[in-house]
Every structure is written in C-alpha cells, then in structure tokens.
CSV table of C-alpha atoms in Angstrom, one decimal:
chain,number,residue,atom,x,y,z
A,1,UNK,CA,37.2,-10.6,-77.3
A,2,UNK,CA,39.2,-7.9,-75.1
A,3,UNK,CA,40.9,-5.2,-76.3
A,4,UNK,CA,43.6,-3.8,-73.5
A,5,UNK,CA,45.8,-0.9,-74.4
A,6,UNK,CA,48.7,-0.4,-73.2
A,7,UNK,CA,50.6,2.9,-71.7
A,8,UNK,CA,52.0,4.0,-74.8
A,9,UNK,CA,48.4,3.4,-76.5
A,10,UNK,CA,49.7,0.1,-77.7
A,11,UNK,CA,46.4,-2.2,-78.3
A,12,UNK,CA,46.7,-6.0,-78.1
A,13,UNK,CA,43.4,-7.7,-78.6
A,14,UNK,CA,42.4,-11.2,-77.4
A,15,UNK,CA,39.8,-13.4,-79.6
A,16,UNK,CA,39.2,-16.9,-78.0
A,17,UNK,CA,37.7,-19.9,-80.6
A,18,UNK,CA,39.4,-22.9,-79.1
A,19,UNK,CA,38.0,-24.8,-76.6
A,20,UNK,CA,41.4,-25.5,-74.8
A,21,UNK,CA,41.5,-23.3,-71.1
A,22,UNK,CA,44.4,-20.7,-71.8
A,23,UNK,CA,45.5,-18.0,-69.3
A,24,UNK,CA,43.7,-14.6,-68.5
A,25,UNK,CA,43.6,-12.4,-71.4
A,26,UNK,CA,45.6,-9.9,-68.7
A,27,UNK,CA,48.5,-12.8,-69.6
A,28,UNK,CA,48.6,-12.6,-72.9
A,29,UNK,CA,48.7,-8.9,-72.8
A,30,UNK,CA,51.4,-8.6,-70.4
A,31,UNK,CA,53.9,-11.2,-73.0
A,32,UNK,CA,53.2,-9.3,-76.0
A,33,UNK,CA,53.3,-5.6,-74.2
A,34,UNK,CA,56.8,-7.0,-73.4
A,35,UNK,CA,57.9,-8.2,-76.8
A,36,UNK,CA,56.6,-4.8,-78.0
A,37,UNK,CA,59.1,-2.6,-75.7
A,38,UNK,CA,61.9,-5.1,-76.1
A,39,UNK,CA,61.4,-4.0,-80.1
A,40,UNK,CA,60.8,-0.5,-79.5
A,41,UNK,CA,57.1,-0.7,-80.8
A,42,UNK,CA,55.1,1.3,-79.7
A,43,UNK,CA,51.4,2.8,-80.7
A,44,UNK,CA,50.7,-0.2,-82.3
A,45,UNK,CA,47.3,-3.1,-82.9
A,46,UNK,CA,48.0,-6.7,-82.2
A,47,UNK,CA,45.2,-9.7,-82.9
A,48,UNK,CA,45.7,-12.5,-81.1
A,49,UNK,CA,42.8,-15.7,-82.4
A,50,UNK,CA,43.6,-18.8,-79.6
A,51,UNK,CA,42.4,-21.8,-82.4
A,52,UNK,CA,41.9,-24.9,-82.5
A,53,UNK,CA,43.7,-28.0,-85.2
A,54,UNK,CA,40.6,-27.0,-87.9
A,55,UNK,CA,41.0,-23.3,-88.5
A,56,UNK,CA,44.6,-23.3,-88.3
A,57,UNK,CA,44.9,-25.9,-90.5
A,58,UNK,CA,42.5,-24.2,-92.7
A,59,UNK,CA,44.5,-20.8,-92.5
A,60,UNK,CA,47.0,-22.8,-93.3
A,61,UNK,CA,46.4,-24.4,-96.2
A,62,UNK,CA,44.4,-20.9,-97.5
A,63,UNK,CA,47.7,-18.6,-96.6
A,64,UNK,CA,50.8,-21.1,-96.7
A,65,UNK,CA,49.2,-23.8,-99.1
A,66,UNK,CA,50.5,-26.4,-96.3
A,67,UNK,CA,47.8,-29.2,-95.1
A,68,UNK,CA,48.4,-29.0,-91.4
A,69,UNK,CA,47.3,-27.4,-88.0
A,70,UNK,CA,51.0,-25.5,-86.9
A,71,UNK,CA,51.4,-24.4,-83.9
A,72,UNK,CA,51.3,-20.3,-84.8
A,73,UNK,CA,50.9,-18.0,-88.0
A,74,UNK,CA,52.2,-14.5,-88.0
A,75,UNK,CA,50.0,-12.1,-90.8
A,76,UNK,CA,51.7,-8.8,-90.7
A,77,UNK,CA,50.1,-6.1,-92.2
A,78,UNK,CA,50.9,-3.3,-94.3
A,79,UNK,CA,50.9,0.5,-92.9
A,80,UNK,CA,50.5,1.9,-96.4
A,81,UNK,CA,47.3,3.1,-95.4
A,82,UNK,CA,46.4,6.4,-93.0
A,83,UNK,CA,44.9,6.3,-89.7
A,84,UNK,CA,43.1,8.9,-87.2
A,85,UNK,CA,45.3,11.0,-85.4
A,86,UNK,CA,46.1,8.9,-82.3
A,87,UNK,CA,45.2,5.4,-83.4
A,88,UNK,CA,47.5,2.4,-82.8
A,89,UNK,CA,48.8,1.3,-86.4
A,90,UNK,CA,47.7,-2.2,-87.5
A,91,UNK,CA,50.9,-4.7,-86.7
A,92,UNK,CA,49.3,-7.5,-87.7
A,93,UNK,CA,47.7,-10.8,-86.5
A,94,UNK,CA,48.3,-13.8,-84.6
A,95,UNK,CA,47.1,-17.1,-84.5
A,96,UNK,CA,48.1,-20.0,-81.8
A,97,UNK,CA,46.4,-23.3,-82.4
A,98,UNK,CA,46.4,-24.4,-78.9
A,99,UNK,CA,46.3,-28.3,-78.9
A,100,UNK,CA,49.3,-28.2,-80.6
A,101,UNK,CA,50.8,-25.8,-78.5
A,102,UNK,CA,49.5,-27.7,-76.1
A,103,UNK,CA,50.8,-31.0,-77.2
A,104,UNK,CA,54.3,-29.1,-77.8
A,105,UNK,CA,54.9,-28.2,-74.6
A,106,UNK,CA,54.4,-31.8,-73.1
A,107,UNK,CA,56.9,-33.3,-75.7
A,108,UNK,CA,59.4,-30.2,-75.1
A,109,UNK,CA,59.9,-30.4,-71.7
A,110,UNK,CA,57.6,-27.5,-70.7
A,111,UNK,CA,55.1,-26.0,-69.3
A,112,UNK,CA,51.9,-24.9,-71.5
A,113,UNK,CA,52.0,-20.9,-70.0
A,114,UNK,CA,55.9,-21.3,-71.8
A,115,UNK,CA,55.4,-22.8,-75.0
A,116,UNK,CA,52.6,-20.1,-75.6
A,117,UNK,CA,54.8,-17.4,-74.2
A,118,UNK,CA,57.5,-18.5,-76.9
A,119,UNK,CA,55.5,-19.0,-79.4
A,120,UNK,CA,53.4,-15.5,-78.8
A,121,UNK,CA,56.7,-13.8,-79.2
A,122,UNK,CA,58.3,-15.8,-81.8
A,123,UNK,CA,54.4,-14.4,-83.6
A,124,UNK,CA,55.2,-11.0,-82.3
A,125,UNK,CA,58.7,-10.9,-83.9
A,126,UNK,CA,57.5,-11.8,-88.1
A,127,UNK,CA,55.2,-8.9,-87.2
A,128,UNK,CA,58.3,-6.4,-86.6
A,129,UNK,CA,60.1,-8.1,-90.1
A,130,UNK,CA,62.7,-10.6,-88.3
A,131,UNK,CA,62.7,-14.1,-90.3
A,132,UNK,CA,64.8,-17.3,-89.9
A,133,UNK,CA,65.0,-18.5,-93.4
A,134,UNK,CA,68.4,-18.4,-93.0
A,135,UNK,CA,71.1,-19.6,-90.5
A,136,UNK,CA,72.3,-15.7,-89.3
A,137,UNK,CA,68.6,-14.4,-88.9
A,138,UNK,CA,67.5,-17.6,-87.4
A,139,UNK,CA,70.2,-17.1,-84.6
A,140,UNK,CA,69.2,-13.3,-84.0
A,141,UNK,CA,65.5,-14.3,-83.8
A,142,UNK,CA,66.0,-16.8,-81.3
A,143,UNK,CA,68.5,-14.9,-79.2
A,144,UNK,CA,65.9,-12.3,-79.1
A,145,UNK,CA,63.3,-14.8,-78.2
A,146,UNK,CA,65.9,-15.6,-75.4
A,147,UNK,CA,66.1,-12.8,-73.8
A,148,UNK,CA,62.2,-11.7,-74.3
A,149,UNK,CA,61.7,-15.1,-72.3
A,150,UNK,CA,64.0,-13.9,-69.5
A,151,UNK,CA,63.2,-10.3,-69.2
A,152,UNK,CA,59.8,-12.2,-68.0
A,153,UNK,CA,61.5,-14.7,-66.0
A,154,UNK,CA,60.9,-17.5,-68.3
A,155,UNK,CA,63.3,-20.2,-69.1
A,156,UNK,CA,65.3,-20.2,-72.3
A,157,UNK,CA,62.4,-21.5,-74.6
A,158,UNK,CA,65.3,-23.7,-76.7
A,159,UNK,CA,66.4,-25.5,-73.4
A,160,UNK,CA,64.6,-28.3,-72.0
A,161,UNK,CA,63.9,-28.5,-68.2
A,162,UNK,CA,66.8,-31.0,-68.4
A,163,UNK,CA,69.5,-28.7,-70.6
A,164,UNK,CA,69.4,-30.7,-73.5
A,165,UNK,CA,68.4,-28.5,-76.7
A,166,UNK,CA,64.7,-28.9,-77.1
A,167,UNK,CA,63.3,-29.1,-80.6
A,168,UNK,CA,61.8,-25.8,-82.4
C-alpha cells in the first residue's frame, strides 16, 4: 500500500490484491489528483483496492446484493464525523476489479492504462455525489468524464479507437 499526498494535502492511497500487473502507484495518483482539481476537491482521502473477479464479486453481492465481479464500486463516506486539524477528510473508497477492466478494454477498443483511467474517474465522481440514474445526470457525468480524460490527454473514454460509440 502507498499513501502519496498531494499539494493541497489531498491523500490518494494505493492497496494492490489482484494479481493482474497495473501501472505505478505514481499513475494512479496522478488520474485521481486530476479528477480531484477538476471537482474542486481538495484536502481530501481516497482508497483505491486493485481486485480481482472474487472480492469484487463478493463486495458486490455484500453491498449491491448483485452476484457478479463489475468492473468498479464507488463507497463514499460520510463526513459527519470530526477530524484533526489538518487531516484530509475521508472521500471514500474505490475498488477496480482488474480482469474485468482488463477484459473491457480489449472488447472496447482500448487500451488497459484507458479503461482504468475512465473507470478511476467515473469511481472518483459517485464519491463527489454525481449519479447517472437518470438520462440528464448520466450526460453531465460522462461529459465530465470527457473532459477529465482530455485534460490528461486521453481519448474520449465513450469513443472507440474507430469513432463508433463504445459501450459503457
């Protein structure tokens, strides 16, 4: 596990239990300290847990009561609770099963370092409240995932390498 704070004492910390190769912690860190200032979050914890198929299905089915390994989970947590002077405030927590991400990428048209990009922000953005139950939130969410994507000169996440819309 690595904890690496950020500038504006943002913290995002890494823990690795899969047994897929993912990139450098420093990676990771660098996508979700970018999500963060595109939200205007700042002085804030992240946890990121890189999974495998059997503990995200089992958080899963123990938090969404759904019998399958998705490809992220988002656990916000509440800030109801006081902290030190000068601690980051719990966001909340992460989860990115990464064979499926894995998989995903290969039947999306992209690369892995993309898919977990998105799907690391997509994560990042139910811990700051957005949702896309619904048609008008879905749009904001994913034009925010959009430009996230670009400001790190990655390609638009709902584009294939080919144009075509890729799948969510």
């Amino acid at each position: 596990m690595s904890s690496t704070p950020s500038p504006a004492t943002s913290e995002v910390d890494i823990d690795r239990a899969s047994t897929v190769a993912a990139p450098d912690d420093a990676v990771f860190v660098a996508w979700a300290t970018a999500a963060l200032a595109a939200l205007h979050l700042t002085g804030v914890n992240v946890a990121v847990r890189l999974v495998d198929e059997g503990e995200a299905r089992q958080l899963n089915r123990d938090y969404r009561g759904k019998d399958y390994a998705p490809n992220v989970l988002s656990f916000p947590l509440d800030d109801d609770f006081p902290l030190p002077p000068g601690e980051p405030r719990p966001l909340g927590d992460i989860v990115l099963c990464l064979p499926v991400v894995q998989a995903e990428a290969a039947e999306y048209g992209k690369t892995f370092e993309q898919r977990l990009a998105h799907l690391l922000i997509h994560g990042l953005l139910h811990l700051a409240g957005h949702s896309h139950d619904e048609e008008p939130q879905r749009l904001a969410m994913e034009a925010l995932e959009t430009a996230i994507m670009a400001d790190l000169g990655l390609p638009d996440p709902y584009l294939s390498d080919l144009g075509a819309l890729a799948p969510q």
